[in-house]
Structures are given as structure tokens and as C-alpha cells.
Short mmCIF file of C-alpha atoms in Angstrom, two decimals:
data_model
loop_
_atom_site.label_atom_id
_atom_site.label_comp_id
_atom_site.label_asym_id
_atom_site.label_seq_id
_atom_site.Cartn_x
_atom_site.Cartn_y
_atom_site.Cartn_z
CA MET A 1 -23.72 20.74 -8.04
CA PRO A 2 -21.01 18.41 -6.68
CA VAL A 3 -17.77 20.09 -5.69
CA PRO A 4 -14.91 19.07 -8.02
CA CYS A 5 -12.12 17.49 -5.99
CA PHE A 6 -9.00 15.49 -6.75
CA HIS A 7 -6.93 12.83 -5.00
CA VAL A 8 -3.18 12.87 -4.37
CA MET A 9 -1.11 9.96 -3.07
CA ALA A 10 2.16 10.94 -1.39
CA LYS A 11 5.19 8.70 -0.96
CA PRO A 12 7.01 10.48 1.89
CA ILE A 13 9.74 7.83 2.12
CA GLY A 14 10.04 7.21 -1.62
CA PRO A 15 10.86 3.61 -2.59
CA VAL A 16 12.35 2.50 0.74
CA CYS A 17 10.85 -0.67 2.18
CA ASN A 18 12.02 -3.52 4.40
CA LEU A 19 10.25 -6.06 2.20
CA ASP A 20 11.53 -7.43 -1.09
CA CYS A 21 8.35 -8.41 -2.93
CA CYS A 22 9.21 -9.93 -6.29
CA TYR A 23 6.65 -7.88 -8.21
CA CYS A 24 7.30 -4.47 -6.58
CA PHE A 25 8.16 -2.07 -9.38
CA TYR A 26 8.81 0.75 -6.92
CA LEU A 27 11.73 -0.82 -5.03
CA GLU A 28 13.83 -0.44 -8.16
CA LYS A 29 13.52 3.34 -7.93
CA GLU A 30 16.34 3.21 -5.38
CA HIS A 31 18.63 2.83 -8.41
CA LEU A 32 17.82 6.43 -9.32
CA TYR A 33 19.51 7.64 -6.11
CA PRO A 34 22.87 5.81 -5.97
CA ASP A 35 24.25 8.15 -3.30
CA LYS A 36 21.48 7.17 -0.88
CA ARG A 37 21.10 3.42 -1.42
CA GLN A 38 22.95 2.50 1.78
CA ALA A 39 21.46 5.35 3.81
CA PRO A 40 19.04 4.76 6.71
CA ALA A 41 15.31 5.14 6.11
CA SER A 42 15.29 8.56 7.76
CA ALA A 43 17.58 9.90 5.02
CA TRP A 44 14.84 9.21 2.47
CA ALA A 45 12.13 11.12 4.34
CA MET A 46 10.34 13.97 2.63
CA PRO A 47 12.09 17.07 4.07
CA GLU A 48 10.01 19.13 6.45
CA ALA A 49 9.94 22.19 4.18
CA VAL A 50 8.60 20.07 1.32
CA LEU A 51 6.19 18.27 3.65
CA GLU A 52 4.74 21.53 4.94
CA ALA A 53 4.46 23.01 1.45
CA TYR A 54 2.69 19.88 0.23
CA ILE A 55 0.21 19.89 3.12
CA ARG A 56 -0.47 23.61 2.86
CA GLN A 57 -0.93 23.58 -0.91
CA LEU A 58 -3.13 20.48 -1.00
CA ILE A 59 -5.49 21.91 1.62
CA ALA A 60 -5.62 25.26 -0.13
CA ALA A 61 -6.30 23.68 -3.52
CA GLN A 62 -9.22 21.50 -2.38
CA PRO A 63 -12.58 23.30 -2.55
CA ALA A 64 -14.39 20.68 -0.43
CA PRO A 65 -14.80 20.97 3.36
CA VAL A 66 -13.02 17.61 3.84
CA VAL A 67 -9.45 17.01 2.63
CA THR A 68 -8.01 13.49 2.53
CA PHE A 69 -4.29 12.77 2.66
CA THR A 70 -3.04 9.36 1.52
CA TRP A 71 0.42 8.21 2.60
CA GLN A 72 2.14 5.34 0.82
CA GLY A 73 5.67 4.15 0.06
CA GLY A 74 7.81 2.18 0.07
CA GLU A 75 6.76 1.58 3.63
CA PRO A 76 5.63 4.80 5.34
CA THR A 77 5.71 3.36 8.87
CA LEU A 78 9.52 3.22 8.59
CA LEU A 79 9.40 7.00 9.11
CA GLY A 80 8.28 6.46 12.70
CA LEU A 81 5.46 7.85 14.78
CA ASP A 82 7.08 11.23 15.42
CA TYR A 83 7.09 11.95 11.70
CA PHE A 84 3.34 11.41 11.50
CA ARG A 85 2.74 13.41 14.67
CA ARG A 86 4.44 16.25 12.80
CA VAL A 87 2.20 15.60 9.80
CA LEU A 88 -0.88 16.05 11.99
CA ALA A 89 0.49 19.24 13.53
CA LEU A 90 1.15 20.73 10.09
CA GLN A 91 -2.30 19.72 8.88
CA GLN A 92 -3.93 21.51 11.80
CA ARG A 93 -1.76 24.58 11.24
CA HIS A 94 -2.98 24.87 7.66
CA ALA A 95 -6.48 23.36 7.98
CA ARG A 96 -8.31 26.68 7.38
CA GLY A 97 -11.43 25.29 9.04
CA LYS A 98 -11.54 22.15 6.90
CA ARG A 99 -11.76 18.62 8.26
CA ILE A 100 -8.63 16.60 7.59
CA GLU A 101 -8.66 12.84 7.06
CA ASN A 102 -5.70 10.51 6.63
CA CYS A 103 -5.16 7.15 4.93
CA LEU A 104 -2.06 4.99 5.34
CA GLN A 105 -1.05 2.09 3.11
CA THR A 106 1.23 -0.41 4.85
CA HIS A 107 2.48 -3.99 4.76
CA GLY A 108 1.53 -4.12 8.44
CA MET A 109 4.77 -5.56 9.78
CA GLN A 110 5.85 -2.46 11.72
CA LEU A 111 2.55 -2.07 13.55
CA ASP A 112 2.60 -2.33 17.33
CA ASP A 113 0.33 -1.12 20.13
CA ASP A 114 1.74 2.41 19.99
CA TRP A 115 1.20 2.66 16.25
CA CYS A 116 -2.32 1.27 16.41
CA ALA A 117 -3.32 3.50 19.32
CA PHE A 118 -2.10 6.49 17.30
CA LEU A 119 -3.94 5.38 14.15
CA ALA A 120 -7.14 4.75 16.11
CA GLY A 121 -6.91 8.00 18.04
CA HIS A 122 -6.58 10.05 14.87
CA ARG A 123 -9.05 8.00 12.85
CA PHE A 124 -6.67 6.89 10.12
CA LEU A 125 -8.03 4.55 7.47
CA VAL A 126 -5.37 1.86 7.01
CA GLY A 127 -4.84 -0.20 3.88
CA VAL A 128 -3.03 -3.50 4.45
CA SER A 129 -1.23 -5.29 1.63
CA LEU A 130 -2.33 -8.92 1.91
CA ASP A 131 -2.30 -11.43 -0.93
CA GLY A 132 -4.41 -14.14 0.71
CA PRO A 133 -3.74 -16.96 3.18
CA ARG A 134 -0.21 -17.94 4.13
CA HIS A 135 0.77 -20.15 1.18
CA LEU A 136 -0.46 -17.57 -1.34
CA HIS A 137 0.74 -14.41 0.43
CA ASP A 138 4.24 -15.79 1.02
CA ARG A 139 4.70 -16.77 -2.61
CA TYR A 140 6.07 -13.34 -3.53
CA ARG A 141 5.81 -11.13 -0.41
CA VAL A 142 9.09 -11.82 1.38
CA ASP A 143 11.51 -9.72 3.43
CA LYS A 144 15.05 -8.68 2.49
CA GLY A 145 16.34 -12.07 3.62
CA GLY A 146 13.81 -13.92 1.45
CA ARG A 147 11.84 -15.00 4.52
CA PRO A 148 8.03 -15.26 4.55
CA THR A 149 6.07 -12.35 5.99
CA PHE A 150 2.53 -13.68 6.51
CA ASP A 151 2.72 -14.23 10.27
CA ARG A 152 4.15 -10.77 10.91
CA VAL A 153 1.53 -9.11 8.70
CA MET A 154 -1.26 -10.94 10.50
CA ASP A 155 0.15 -9.83 13.85
CA GLY A 156 -0.33 -6.28 12.57
CA VAL A 157 -3.88 -7.02 11.43
CA ARG A 158 -4.74 -8.42 14.86
CA LEU A 159 -3.46 -5.24 16.51
CA LEU A 160 -5.52 -3.09 14.15
CA LYS A 161 -8.61 -5.04 15.21
CA LYS A 162 -7.66 -4.83 18.89
CA HIS A 163 -7.50 -1.03 18.73
CA GLY A 164 -10.55 -0.64 16.51
CA VAL A 165 -8.64 0.84 13.57
CA GLU A 166 -10.66 0.91 10.36
CA PHE A 167 -8.78 -1.05 7.71
CA ASN A 168 -9.20 -2.48 4.24
CA THR A 169 -7.05 -4.78 2.14
CA LEU A 170 -5.14 -4.42 -1.09
CA THR A 171 -4.45 -7.71 -2.83
CA ALA A 172 -2.11 -8.10 -5.78
CA VAL A 173 -3.52 -10.69 -8.19
CA HIS A 174 -0.53 -12.56 -9.62
CA ALA A 175 0.47 -15.97 -10.94
CA GLY A 176 0.71 -17.29 -7.38
CA ASN A 177 -2.91 -16.63 -6.32
CA ALA A 178 -4.85 -16.04 -9.54
CA GLU A 179 -6.24 -19.58 -9.61
CA ALA A 180 -7.59 -19.37 -6.06
CA PRO A 181 -10.07 -16.46 -6.10
CA LEU A 182 -12.55 -17.89 -3.61
CA GLU A 183 -9.82 -18.95 -1.21
CA VAL A 184 -8.42 -15.43 -1.29
CA TYR A 185 -11.81 -13.71 -1.01
CA ARG A 186 -13.13 -15.91 1.79
CA PHE A 187 -9.91 -15.54 3.76
CA LEU A 188 -10.04 -11.74 3.53
CA ARG A 189 -13.73 -11.73 4.44
CA GLU A 190 -13.13 -13.92 7.49
CA GLU A 191 -10.31 -11.64 8.61
CA GLY A 192 -12.71 -8.70 8.65
CA SER A 193 -11.83 -6.86 5.46
CA GLY A 194 -15.02 -5.09 4.46
CA TYR A 195 -13.43 -3.32 1.52
CA MET A 196 -11.15 -5.19 -0.87
CA GLN A 197 -9.04 -4.03 -3.79
CA PHE A 198 -7.72 -6.52 -6.34
CA ILE A 199 -4.82 -5.15 -8.38
CA PRO A 200 -3.55 -7.11 -11.41
CA VAL A 201 0.20 -7.63 -11.59
CA VAL A 202 1.25 -7.35 -15.24
CA GLU A 203 4.91 -6.48 -15.70
CA ARG A 204 7.68 -6.75 -18.27
CA HIS A 205 11.29 -7.39 -17.42
CA ALA A 206 13.93 -5.80 -19.67
CA THR A 207 16.58 -8.16 -20.98
CA ILE A 208 19.10 -5.33 -20.62
CA PRO A 209 18.43 -2.75 -17.87
CA GLY A 210 18.16 0.92 -18.67
CA ILE A 211 20.94 3.38 -17.94
CA ASP A 212 19.43 4.10 -14.51
CA GLY A 213 19.32 0.43 -13.52
CA PRO A 214 15.60 -0.56 -13.24
CA ARG A 215 14.60 -3.75 -15.05
CA LEU A 216 10.79 -3.55 -14.84
CA VAL A 217 9.74 -1.44 -17.80
CA GLY A 218 6.62 0.19 -19.15
CA PRO A 219 4.78 -0.30 -22.45
CA GLY A 220 6.94 2.29 -24.22
CA TRP A 221 10.22 0.49 -23.53
CA PRO A 222 12.04 0.23 -26.91
CA GLY A 223 14.33 -2.68 -26.06
CA PRO A 224 13.74 -6.41 -25.66
CA ALA A 225 11.65 -7.45 -22.66
CA GLU A 226 9.72 -10.46 -21.40
CA VAL A 227 6.55 -10.75 -19.37
CA THR A 228 7.54 -11.66 -15.82
CA PRO A 229 6.68 -15.15 -14.53
CA TRP A 230 4.62 -13.64 -11.69
CA SER A 231 2.34 -11.69 -14.04
CA VAL A 232 -1.34 -12.56 -14.31
CA THR A 233 -2.92 -13.20 -17.72
CA GLY A 234 -6.03 -11.39 -18.89
CA SER A 235 -8.15 -14.52 -18.67
CA GLN A 236 -6.83 -15.31 -15.17
CA TYR A 237 -7.64 -11.83 -13.89
CA GLY A 238 -11.07 -11.84 -15.50
CA GLY A 239 -11.83 -15.27 -14.06
CA PHE A 240 -10.64 -14.15 -10.64
CA LEU A 241 -12.94 -11.10 -10.61
CA CYS A 242 -15.94 -13.05 -11.93
CA ALA A 243 -15.55 -15.76 -9.29
CA VAL A 244 -15.25 -13.18 -6.52
CA PHE A 245 -18.27 -11.28 -7.85
CA ASP A 246 -20.42 -14.41 -7.97
CA GLU A 247 -19.54 -15.21 -4.35
CA TRP A 248 -20.09 -11.63 -3.23
CA VAL A 249 -23.42 -11.08 -4.98
CA ARG A 250 -24.86 -14.27 -3.45
CA HIS A 251 -23.65 -13.79 0.10
CA ASP A 252 -22.08 -10.42 0.93
CA VAL A 253 -23.92 -7.52 -0.69
CA GLY A 254 -24.14 -4.76 1.89
CA ARG A 255 -21.35 -6.00 4.15
CA VAL A 256 -18.34 -6.30 1.80
#
């Protein structure tokens, strides 16, 4: 009988990120903490007592011999390498003979040789947010100054390859790239992504924000709202996946 397991994704820095992607619903969560909005990234870090309790409890609750931790954000690399060295130390303290694996989701812009050597040395699986080639990626993935990010992300990808870090890609399918599925897929394939995730961006923007400030709202929002201009339609997303599948099944089964 298979051992029943479950997956948890932690956001140890909450919504803090140095990008300002138009479609990011999570950046708005900063509105929920008005006393911290101008604070440095370190002020948003999961406190050590909470971090240790989380690590200890997740390991204890998993019946399998392998426990996987997934770290996301915001942008988790803003916490710095020392924070993740502490994560590894706590995992080993509470491992109870189990093998611990780690995954890190990042925009890639903070990666340098030190980061990539660390990730390689501890066998992290890294997910890189990448929406396609330059003109498609930069459509909505910009920094706090509205500047494009593609070149800086690709610098990070090159360093991951240099250090032999296993990585995959997460691509948001939105109005800016939905009509170019093969261009996106072939670009990711050529850059060495052997595992691709395509996430549809479908969001509604409240005409009047809620009392906490966020404007991107869920299906249960009672007030007036409009579908955002960057959202993908159902037919666009379906067409995107079908085109990618047809390319993959003809050429890439077994390697992507």
C-alpha cells in the first residue's frame, strides 16, 4: 500500500518581493500589514521559533521516509543564504532518520555564484518563474521601477546551469503570451527546462477595494469587479495547452 503523504508550501518571507509583476495577487497582501510596509525584508522573515516548529511538525507528521520542503514567497532569496543555512540545520536536528529534500521557487534575479553553489551542494530543486522569451516575459514581469527583468532572470538561469543545479520553470499564461504557445515552449526547451508548469492567470479587479486594501478579488467577492486585462480566456488557455501538447508528443516525449 502506498504511504499517504501531503505537500505543504511555506512562504517564509510572506508577500515581500523586489518585483512588481502586474498579475501578482500576493504582493497586495502587504496591505494587511500596514505597520510593516516600509520595513526591510528581514522584518518579514518567519521568526525562528515558528520556523523550527514548522520544520519539526512537518517532519513528524509525514509517514514517508522522505520529507520535501517547498519554499516560496514573495521572493525567498531576499532572506539571504544564512537564513537557509539555518533551515538546513533545523531540518537535520529534527530529521528523525528521514531524508530531507528542499525546493525553492524564485524569480532568479538574486542568484549569484554563492547562492548556486549552496543550492547545488544541498541538492535543492529550483523553480524559476519565466514567462517566455524577452518580449513576452517583460510584458508583465517588471521590477519596482517598472524596468524589464528578463536579462537578470536569464543571468540567474545561466548560473544554475553552471553549477549543475536542477531546475524547472513556472510560466504564467496571460494575455501577453497566450497567443504564442510554441514560441514559449520552444524557448523553455532550448534553455534546458525539462519540466514545465503552465499556470493560467485569471483575475478580477474590484472597482472599489476592500477594507484591507487589496483589489484583486476571488469568486466570492460581493461587489463590482472586472476581469483584468492581463487575464487569459478559457479558449486561449485551452489552445495554448493543445499546441504545446502537439509539439511535445511529436518531439519531446521522454525528455520534457
